[in-house]
mmCIF file of C-alpha atoms and ligand atoms in Angstrom:
data_model
loop_
_atom_site.group_PDB
_atom_site.id
_atom_site.type_symbol
_atom_site.label_atom_id
_atom_site.label_comp_id
_atom_site.label_asym_id
_atom_site.label_seq_id
_atom_site.Cartn_x
_atom_site.Cartn_y
_atom_site.Cartn_z
ATOM 1 C CA MET A 1 30.386 16.376 41.850
ATOM 2 C CA LYS A 2 28.880 13.004 42.702
ATOM 3 C CA ASN A 3 25.693 14.767 43.903
ATOM 4 C CA ILE A 4 25.401 16.666 40.646
ATOM 5 C CA THR A 5 25.783 13.456 38.637
ATOM 6 C CA THR A 6 23.176 11.646 40.763
ATOM 7 C CA LYS A 7 20.785 14.563 40.398
ATOM 8 C CA LEU A 8 21.361 14.700 36.637
ATOM 9 C CA ARG A 9 20.723 10.972 36.316
ATOM 10 C CA SER A 10 17.401 11.168 38.115
ATOM 11 C CA SER A 11 16.306 14.256 36.134
ATOM 12 C CA GLY A 12 16.423 12.376 32.844
ATOM 13 C CA LEU A 13 18.605 15.156 31.381
ATOM 14 C CA LEU A 14 21.557 14.151 29.243
ATOM 15 C CA LEU A 15 25.116 14.786 30.324
ATOM 16 C CA LYS A 16 25.761 16.728 27.134
ATOM 17 C CA ALA A 17 24.083 17.875 23.919
ATOM 18 C CA PRO A 18 25.007 16.210 20.636
ATOM 19 C CA ILE A 19 27.499 18.209 18.563
ATOM 20 C CA TYR A 20 25.289 19.597 15.839
ATOM 21 C CA ASN A 21 26.334 21.057 12.519
ATOM 22 C CA ALA A 22 23.270 22.411 10.690
ATOM 23 C CA GLU A 23 25.358 23.108 7.576
ATOM 24 C CA ASN A 24 25.248 19.412 6.705
ATOM 25 C CA ILE A 25 21.442 19.426 6.379
ATOM 26 C CA HIS A 26 21.132 21.430 3.113
ATOM 27 C CA ALA A 27 17.515 22.528 3.696
ATOM 28 C CA LYS A 28 16.317 24.846 0.914
ATOM 29 C CA ASN A 29 12.548 25.263 0.832
ATOM 30 C CA ARG A 30 11.820 26.013 4.493
ATOM 31 C CA LYS A 31 8.039 26.007 3.937
ATOM 32 C CA ASN A 32 7.060 22.595 2.589
ATOM 33 C CA ALA A 33 8.529 19.253 3.566
ATOM 34 C CA ILE A 34 7.861 15.771 2.258
ATOM 35 C CA VAL A 35 9.223 13.321 4.799
ATOM 36 C CA MET A 36 10.180 9.890 3.470
ATOM 37 C CA PHE A 37 8.975 7.897 6.413
ATOM 38 C CA SER A 38 9.781 4.248 7.042
ATOM 39 C CA GLY A 39 8.676 4.159 10.689
ATOM 40 C CA GLY A 40 12.241 3.386 11.752
ATOM 41 C CA MET A 41 14.209 5.266 14.357
ATOM 42 C CA ASP A 42 16.084 7.498 11.896
ATOM 43 C CA SER A 43 13.070 8.628 9.926
ATOM 44 C CA THR A 44 11.102 9.194 13.160
ATOM 45 C CA VAL A 45 13.751 11.646 14.400
ATOM 46 C CA SER A 46 13.816 13.249 10.921
ATOM 47 C CA LEU A 47 10.033 13.644 11.060
ATOM 48 C CA TRP A 48 10.258 15.452 14.417
ATOM 49 C CA TRP A 49 12.948 17.739 12.991
ATOM 50 C CA ALA A 50 10.721 18.507 9.978
ATOM 51 C CA LEU A 51 7.729 19.288 12.228
ATOM 52 C CA ASP A 52 9.993 21.786 13.972
ATOM 53 C CA ASN A 53 11.281 23.423 10.819
ATOM 54 C CA TYR A 54 8.535 23.572 8.167
ATOM 55 C CA GLU A 55 5.040 25.062 7.956
ATOM 56 C CA ASN A 56 3.636 22.139 5.963
ATOM 57 C CA VAL A 57 4.794 18.600 6.546
ATOM 58 C CA GLU A 58 3.565 15.687 4.460
ATOM 59 C CA ILE A 59 4.553 12.103 5.110
ATOM 60 C CA LEU A 60 5.192 9.484 2.435
ATOM 61 C CA ILE A 61 5.279 5.830 3.443
ATOM 62 C CA VAL A 62 6.454 3.398 0.796
ATOM 63 C CA ASP A 63 5.423 -0.245 0.805
ATOM 64 C CA TYR A 64 7.796 -1.884 -1.675
ATOM 65 C CA ASN A 65 7.267 -5.412 -0.343
ATOM 66 C CA GLN A 66 10.076 -4.994 2.158
ATOM 67 C CA PRO A 67 10.398 -8.052 4.405
ATOM 68 C CA HIS A 68 9.909 -5.965 7.546
ATOM 69 C CA SER A 69 6.292 -4.970 6.879
ATOM 70 C CA ILE A 70 5.546 -4.300 10.581
ATOM 71 C CA GLU A 71 7.543 -1.119 9.993
ATOM 72 C CA ILE A 72 4.698 0.177 7.803
ATOM 73 C CA ASP A 73 2.060 -0.361 10.505
ATOM 74 C CA LYS A 74 4.323 1.475 12.970
ATOM 75 C CA ALA A 75 4.865 4.273 10.432
ATOM 76 C CA ILE A 76 1.111 4.763 10.011
ATOM 77 C CA LYS A 77 0.634 4.845 13.805
ATOM 78 C CA ILE A 78 3.286 7.538 14.186
ATOM 79 C CA ALA A 79 1.936 9.516 11.198
ATOM 80 C CA LYS A 80 -1.526 9.536 12.809
ATOM 81 C CA MET A 81 0.011 10.623 16.086
ATOM 82 C CA VAL A 82 1.415 13.851 14.624
ATOM 83 C CA GLY A 83 -1.727 14.604 12.632
ATOM 84 C CA ALA A 84 0.187 15.389 9.421
ATOM 85 C CA LYS A 85 -1.173 14.406 6.017
ATOM 86 C CA TYR A 86 0.253 11.017 5.071
ATOM 87 C CA GLN A 87 0.103 8.854 1.981
ATOM 88 C CA LYS A 88 1.107 5.249 1.532
ATOM 89 C CA ILE A 89 2.494 4.245 -1.838
ATOM 90 C CA LYS A 90 2.556 0.644 -2.933
ATOM 91 C CA VAL A 91 5.406 -0.271 -5.293
ATOM 92 C CA ASP A 92 4.848 -3.894 -6.122
ATOM 93 C CA PHE A 93 8.373 -5.243 -6.539
ATOM 94 C CA PRO A 94 8.648 -9.027 -6.684
ATOM 95 C CA THR A 95 10.083 -10.302 -3.421
ATOM 96 C CA SER A 96 12.470 -12.381 -5.513
ATOM 97 C CA PHE A 97 14.431 -9.180 -6.325
ATOM 98 C CA TRP A 98 17.862 -9.891 -4.917
ATOM 99 C CA GLY A 99 18.069 -6.758 -2.743
ATOM 100 C CA ILE A 100 14.587 -7.264 -1.287
ATOM 101 C CA GLU A 101 15.173 -10.959 -0.623
ATOM 102 C CA ASN A 102 18.488 -10.164 1.058
ATOM 103 C CA HIS A 103 17.238 -7.137 3.001
ATOM 104 C CA LEU A 104 19.633 -4.760 1.237
ATOM 105 C CA THR A 105 18.906 -1.103 0.628
ATOM 106 C CA ARG A 106 21.110 -0.431 -2.375
ATOM 107 C CA GLY A 107 19.566 2.318 -4.515
ATOM 108 C CA GLN A 108 16.890 3.017 -1.904
ATOM 109 C CA ALA A 109 17.728 6.712 -1.421
ATOM 110 C CA CYS A 110 17.546 7.233 -5.187
ATOM 111 C CA LEU A 111 14.206 5.418 -5.437
ATOM 112 C CA MET A 112 12.697 7.312 -2.492
ATOM 113 C CA THR A 113 13.723 10.758 -3.756
ATOM 114 C CA SER A 114 12.223 9.935 -7.185
ATOM 115 C CA LEU A 115 8.937 8.849 -5.600
ATOM 116 C CA ALA A 116 8.821 11.983 -3.431
ATOM 117 C CA ALA A 117 9.576 14.138 -6.497
ATOM 118 C CA LEU A 118 6.292 12.979 -8.068
ATOM 119 C CA ASN A 119 4.453 14.637 -5.176
ATOM 120 C CA ILE A 120 6.142 18.066 -5.321
ATOM 121 C CA SER A 121 4.001 20.943 -6.611
ATOM 122 C CA HIS A 122 5.231 24.184 -8.201
ATOM 123 C CA ASP A 123 5.458 25.543 -4.651
ATOM 124 C CA GLY A 124 8.508 23.332 -4.169
ATOM 125 C CA ALA A 125 9.469 21.305 -1.119
ATOM 126 C CA ASP A 126 12.355 19.750 0.702
ATOM 127 C CA ILE A 127 12.425 15.983 0.557
ATOM 128 C CA VAL A 128 13.458 15.019 4.088
ATOM 129 C CA MET A 129 15.537 11.850 4.292
ATOM 130 C CA GLY A 130 16.729 10.016 7.408
ATOM 131 C CA ILE A 131 20.213 9.477 6.008
ATOM 132 C CA LEU A 132 23.022 9.279 8.548
ATOM 133 C CA SER A 133 26.581 10.582 8.254
ATOM 134 C CA THR A 134 27.664 6.955 8.487
ATOM 135 C CA ASP A 135 25.475 5.698 5.585
ATOM 136 C CA ASN A 136 27.934 4.866 2.861
ATOM 137 C CA TYR A 137 25.842 3.978 -0.182
ATOM 138 C CA GLY A 138 26.782 6.248 -3.105
ATOM 139 C CA ASP A 139 23.228 7.580 -3.438
ATOM 140 C CA CYS A 140 23.381 8.769 0.198
ATOM 141 C CA ASP A 141 26.302 11.024 -0.682
ATOM 142 C CA ARG A 142 25.570 14.713 -0.095
ATOM 143 C CA ASP A 143 26.909 15.889 -3.478
ATOM 144 C CA PHE A 144 24.798 13.287 -5.239
ATOM 145 C CA LEU A 145 21.661 14.374 -3.322
ATOM 146 C CA ASP A 146 22.337 18.038 -4.150
ATOM 147 C CA HIS A 147 22.645 17.136 -7.812
ATOM 148 C CA ILE A 148 19.343 15.216 -7.742
ATOM 149 C CA ALA A 149 17.651 18.186 -6.040
ATOM 150 C CA SER A 150 18.971 20.554 -8.714
ATOM 151 C CA VAL A 151 17.695 18.414 -11.617
ATOM 152 C CA LEU A 152 14.226 18.131 -10.059
ATOM 153 C CA PHE A 153 13.698 21.876 -10.388
ATOM 154 C CA HIS A 154 11.432 22.919 -13.294
ATOM 155 C CA PRO A 155 11.333 26.453 -14.825
ATOM 156 C CA ASN A 156 7.635 26.751 -13.892
ATOM 157 C CA ASP A 157 8.432 26.283 -10.208
ATOM 158 C CA TRP A 158 8.201 29.375 -8.031
ATOM 159 C CA SER A 159 9.990 27.958 -5.040
ATOM 160 C CA ASP A 160 13.024 25.808 -4.238
ATOM 161 C CA ILE A 161 13.401 22.054 -4.152
ATOM 162 C CA GLY A 162 15.928 20.568 -1.766
ATOM 163 C CA ILE A 163 16.837 17.270 -0.192
ATOM 164 C CA ALA A 164 17.300 17.789 3.541
ATOM 165 C CA THR A 165 19.294 15.338 5.624
ATOM 166 C CA PRO A 166 18.772 16.478 9.234
ATOM 167 C CA LEU A 167 20.596 13.510 10.755
ATOM 168 C CA ARG A 168 23.782 14.453 8.915
ATOM 169 C CA ALA A 169 24.015 17.331 11.397
ATOM 170 C CA VAL A 170 25.299 14.797 13.940
ATOM 171 C CA LYS A 171 28.042 12.215 13.961
ATOM 172 C CA ASN A 172 26.381 8.818 14.374
ATOM 173 C CA LYS A 173 23.334 6.833 15.456
ATOM 174 C CA SER A 174 23.788 7.350 19.206
ATOM 175 C CA ASP A 175 23.667 11.114 18.539
ATOM 176 C CA VAL A 176 20.469 10.531 16.540
ATOM 177 C CA ILE A 177 18.973 8.771 19.572
ATOM 178 C CA ALA A 178 20.019 11.757 21.707
ATOM 179 C CA LEU A 179 18.202 14.124 19.328
ATOM 180 C CA GLY A 180 15.103 11.913 19.336
ATOM 181 C CA TYR A 181 15.168 11.694 23.117
ATOM 182 C CA GLN A 182 15.395 15.482 23.415
ATOM 183 C CA TYR A 183 12.477 15.897 20.994
ATOM 184 C CA GLY A 184 10.378 13.320 22.861
ATOM 185 C CA ALA A 185 9.922 11.546 19.511
ATOM 186 C CA PRO A 186 8.214 8.127 19.783
ATOM 187 C CA LEU A 187 11.403 6.076 19.446
ATOM 188 C CA SER A 188 9.808 3.217 21.361
ATOM 189 C CA LEU A 189 7.179 2.907 18.620
ATOM 190 C CA SER A 190 9.734 3.000 15.809
ATOM 191 C CA TRP A 191 10.643 -0.267 14.137
ATOM 192 C CA THR A 192 14.035 -1.525 12.960
ATOM 193 C CA CYS A 193 14.006 -5.337 12.879
ATOM 194 C CA ARG A 194 14.141 -7.095 9.507
ATOM 195 C CA ASP A 195 13.517 -10.548 10.867
ATOM 196 C CA PRO A 196 10.897 -10.356 13.638
ATOM 197 C CA ILE A 197 9.891 -13.332 15.768
ATOM 198 C CA ASN A 198 6.156 -13.361 16.590
ATOM 199 C CA ASP A 199 5.993 -9.643 15.711
ATOM 200 C CA LYS A 200 8.733 -8.818 18.231
ATOM 201 C CA PRO A 201 12.258 -7.573 17.373
ATOM 202 C CA CYS A 202 14.681 -10.495 17.039
ATOM 203 C CA HIS A 203 17.684 -8.615 18.508
ATOM 204 C CA ASN A 204 19.823 -10.697 16.197
ATOM 205 C CA CYS A 205 19.494 -9.298 12.660
ATOM 206 C CA MET A 206 21.978 -6.644 11.525
ATOM 207 C CA GLN A 207 19.441 -3.819 11.967
ATOM 208 C CA CYS A 208 18.521 -4.940 15.503
ATOM 209 C CA ARG A 209 22.178 -5.277 16.441
ATOM 210 C CA GLN A 210 22.994 -1.788 15.115
ATOM 211 C CA ARG A 211 20.057 -0.309 17.021
ATOM 212 C CA ASP A 212 20.905 -2.137 20.261
ATOM 213 C CA GLU A 213 24.595 -1.184 19.991
ATOM 214 C CA ALA A 214 23.683 2.451 19.308
ATOM 215 C CA LEU A 215 21.439 2.479 22.384
ATOM 216 C CA VAL A 216 24.237 1.100 24.581
ATOM 217 C CA SER A 217 26.665 3.753 23.226
ATOM 218 C CA PHE A 218 24.014 6.407 23.775
ATOM 219 C CA TYR A 219 23.521 5.400 27.444
ATOM 220 C CA ARG A 220 27.272 5.481 28.010
ATOM 221 C CA GLU A 221 28.148 8.646 26.057
ATOM 222 C CA TYR A 222 25.209 10.679 27.282
ATOM 223 C CA GLY A 223 25.333 9.530 30.907
ATOM 224 C CA ILE A 224 21.810 8.145 31.140
ATOM 225 C CA SER A 225 20.672 4.749 32.432
ATOM 226 C CA LYS A 226 18.446 2.434 30.421
ATOM 227 C CA ASP A 227 15.822 2.737 33.169
ATOM 228 C CA GLN A 228 15.742 6.525 32.945
ATOM 229 C CA TYR A 229 15.654 6.398 29.151
ATOM 230 C CA ASP A 230 12.756 3.913 29.179
ATOM 231 C CA LYS A 231 10.870 5.863 31.817
ATOM 232 C CA TRP A 232 10.743 8.945 29.595
ATOM 233 C CA SER A 233 10.824 7.576 26.085
ATOM 234 C CA LEU A 234 8.184 4.851 26.465
ATOM 235 C CA VAL A 235 5.541 7.544 26.959
ATOM 236 C CA CYS A 236 7.025 10.050 24.455
ATOM 237 C CA ALA A 237 7.926 12.333 27.352
ATOM 238 C CA SER A 238 11.066 14.442 27.365
ATOM 239 C CA PRO A 239 12.754 16.403 30.159
ATOM 240 C CA TYR A 240 13.447 18.944 27.374
ATOM 241 C CA HIS A 241 9.752 19.627 26.742
ATOM 242 C CA PRO A 242 8.369 22.938 28.032
ATOM 243 C CA TYR A 243 6.504 22.767 31.358
ATOM 244 C CA PHE A 244 3.998 25.025 33.070
ATOM 245 C CA ARG A 245 5.923 27.384 35.325
ATOM 246 C CA ASP A 246 6.449 30.984 36.379
ATOM 247 C CA VAL A 247 8.431 32.995 33.856
ATOM 248 C CA SER A 248 10.279 36.295 34.204
ATOM 249 C CA TYR A 249 8.236 39.462 34.667
ATOM 250 C CA ASP A 250 9.279 40.755 31.185
ATOM 251 C CA ILE A 251 7.962 37.655 29.438
ATOM 252 C CA HIS A 252 4.805 37.655 31.519
ATOM 253 C CA ILE A 253 4.091 41.275 30.424
ATOM 254 C CA VAL A 254 4.664 40.466 26.743
ATOM 255 C CA VAL A 255 2.320 37.454 26.935
ATOM 256 C CA GLU A 256 -0.364 39.522 28.723
ATOM 257 C CA ALA A 257 -0.132 42.201 26.022
ATOM 258 C CA PHE A 258 -0.392 39.523 23.330
ATOM 259 C CA LEU A 259 -3.565 38.088 24.866
ATOM 260 C CA GLN A 260 -5.157 41.482 25.550
ATOM 261 C CA ALA A 261 -4.574 42.549 21.930
ATOM 262 C CA GLY A 262 -6.560 39.456 20.828
ATOM 263 C CA GLY A 263 -3.437 37.703 19.578
ATOM 264 C CA PHE A 264 -4.706 34.220 20.463
ATOM 265 C CA LYS A 265 -6.402 33.261 17.201
ATOM 266 C CA HIS A 266 -5.299 29.812 16.087
ATOM 267 C CA GLY A 267 -4.073 27.565 18.852
ATOM 268 C CA LYS A 268 -2.193 24.392 18.012
ATOM 269 C CA ARG A 269 -3.530 21.125 19.409
ATOM 270 C CA CYS A 270 -0.824 19.972 21.821
ATOM 271 C CA TYR A 271 -0.430 16.990 24.119
ATOM 272 C CA VAL A 272 -0.197 17.974 27.805
ATOM 273 C CA TYR A 273 0.991 15.243 30.145
ATOM 274 C CA THR A 274 2.446 14.627 33.583
ATOM 275 C CA SER A 275 6.103 13.728 33.100
ATOM 276 C CA PRO A 276 8.082 11.253 35.239
ATOM 277 C CA ASP A 277 9.422 14.214 37.271
ATOM 278 C CA GLY A 278 5.864 15.252 38.143
ATOM 279 C CA LYS A 279 5.732 18.364 35.938
ATOM 280 C CA GLN A 280 2.945 19.260 33.518
ATOM 281 C CA ARG A 281 4.757 19.236 30.196
ATOM 282 C CA VAL A 282 3.726 19.895 26.615
ATOM 283 C CA SER A 283 4.553 17.831 23.548
ATOM 284 C CA THR A 284 3.747 20.205 20.712
ATOM 285 C CA HIS A 285 4.072 17.736 17.821
ATOM 286 C CA ILE A 286 1.679 15.113 19.179
ATOM 287 C CA SER A 287 -1.941 15.822 18.330
ATOM 288 C CA SER A 288 -3.396 12.331 18.820
ATOM 289 C CA ILE A 289 -2.352 9.691 21.289
ATOM 290 C CA GLU A 290 -4.469 6.724 20.184
ATOM 291 C CA SER A 291 -1.340 4.984 18.967
ATOM 292 C CA LEU A 292 0.411 5.222 22.284
ATOM 293 C CA GLU A 293 -1.403 2.621 24.332
ATOM 294 C CA GLU A 294 1.067 2.889 27.211
ATOM 295 C CA ALA A 295 0.517 6.617 27.701
ATOM 296 C CA GLY A 296 -3.011 7.859 28.140
ATOM 297 C CA THR A 297 -2.116 10.022 31.112
ATOM 298 C CA GLY A 298 -2.390 13.289 29.256
ATOM 299 C CA SER A 299 -4.950 15.461 27.533
ATOM 300 C CA PHE A 300 -5.046 17.907 24.649
ATOM 301 C CA MET A 301 -5.064 21.696 24.777
ATOM 302 C CA ASP A 302 -5.071 24.365 22.096
ATOM 303 C CA LEU A 303 -1.976 26.472 22.724
ATOM 304 C CA ILE A 304 -0.028 29.195 20.996
ATOM 305 C CA HIS A 305 3.336 27.614 20.357
ATOM 306 C CA ILE A 306 6.590 29.380 19.537
ATOM 307 C CA HIS A 307 10.041 27.885 19.450
ATOM 308 C CA GLY A 308 13.537 28.290 18.125
ATOM 309 C CA TYR A 309 17.128 27.378 18.676
ATOM 310 C CA LEU A 310 19.795 29.205 20.631
ATOM 311 C CA HIS A 311 23.336 29.462 19.261
ATOM 312 C CA ASN A 312 24.451 26.139 20.772
ATOM 313 C CA ASN A 313 21.446 24.332 19.262
ATOM 314 C CA TYR A 314 19.594 24.432 22.573
ATOM 315 C CA ARG A 315 15.953 24.149 21.567
ATOM 316 C CA TRP A 316 13.665 26.577 23.359
ATOM 317 C CA GLU A 317 9.887 26.450 23.368
ATOM 318 C CA LEU A 318 7.145 28.523 24.894
ATOM 319 C CA CYS A 319 3.417 27.735 24.931
ATOM 320 C CA VAL A 320 0.599 30.051 25.971
ATOM 321 C CA SER A 321 -2.898 28.926 26.944
ATOM 322 C CA PRO A 322 -5.950 31.167 26.324
ATOM 323 C CA ASN A 323 -6.069 32.021 30.046
ATOM 324 C CA GLY A 324 -2.423 33.093 30.138
ATOM 325 C CA ALA A 325 -0.780 29.997 31.638
ATOM 326 C CA ILE A 326 2.735 29.620 30.252
ATOM 327 C CA ALA A 327 4.740 26.462 29.620
ATOM 328 C CA ALA A 328 8.380 27.090 28.817
ATOM 329 C CA THR A 329 11.748 25.393 28.606
ATOM 330 C CA ASP A 330 14.276 26.310 31.299
ATOM 331 C CA VAL A 331 16.346 28.400 28.914
ATOM 332 C CA LEU A 332 14.602 31.008 26.778
ATOM 333 C CA PRO A 333 15.908 33.652 24.364
ATOM 334 C CA ASN A 334 15.806 37.382 25.011
ATOM 335 C CA VAL A 335 12.278 38.718 25.572
ATOM 336 C CA SER A 336 12.490 40.685 22.280
ATOM 337 C CA VAL A 337 12.713 37.362 20.368
ATOM 338 C CA ILE A 338 9.641 36.037 22.182
ATOM 339 C CA GLU A 339 7.753 39.256 21.432
ATOM 340 C CA GLU A 340 8.660 39.037 17.745
ATOM 341 C CA GLU A 341 7.488 35.412 17.511
ATOM 342 C CA LEU A 342 4.217 36.182 19.305
ATOM 343 C CA ILE A 343 3.539 39.116 16.949
ATOM 344 C CA LYS A 344 3.904 36.702 14.004
ATOM 345 C CA LYS A 345 1.316 34.412 15.642
ATOM 346 C CA ALA A 346 -1.060 37.354 16.168
ATOM 347 C CA GLU A 347 -0.786 38.320 12.482
ATOM 348 C CA PHE A 348 -1.352 34.781 11.234
HETATM 349 ZN ZN1 ZN B 1 15.938 -8.069 14.241
#
């Protein structure tokens, strides 16, 4: 048993997966997402979830004169990294407003959903919010958010409007870190501090303390050391990313058939890097790495990318290069699922 634990620790894999209940997300549109993006840890994980679950993802960054303005610079860096369309809105509140002066976020969810609503077309969208199960402001309440979503709908709309709360699928912030770690989301670039010292986190304000405490719980609950976590997360790597490897004969045949039928039409620009375990892995949501000064070890390739979730929320991914090289997660669905997904790509 001790050997298994040692091996697990050096692999970067987590001891367990977060318990995940997708029913608490309330996604409705499934095609368009507007991610309310603060550049903090929670909204960064929400952004990665949205990139996984919607065809079109737009990012809204709101500058409302919050005291932690570094967050906005970080948000823009991360938005550029994923290559999604982003817009920054300036809402010029006086800094003497009590909530802003005192770093409180009362009414913030309500304000953000209203701002996002102004950007929804008749094609509808889900407003994606990084609200946690533990957030206890009244406007973070699920019933309240559902009501807001229902009143945003207009008779001329031809598609749904929802407010999706992906982080409500898990219990608390250490689970959110686990999700972000699995995604390989740039948690190290995300910003939380409300009271920075020389542009560095103070580790003393309430937000810093919550983040630091959540990280410590995450290390303990998920059986990973800080060193291992840093080694992977500082370069946006993840031991859960697909890597170039041999796959089963069945899958190999399906991929060959896909390529021979001219299925490779529109590749997705993906980041290919050497991970701390020496494998060539693919981060499918990163399409520019300028923001990640520490990385720079990878390159970009156009790949066909398919992915999904197995029943226990295990995320599978498979990437195909034009010359037939395959990167895949360790666990994959039945070959018929892969075939179906590749056919969709060929038709696109
Ligand atoms: Zn701080």
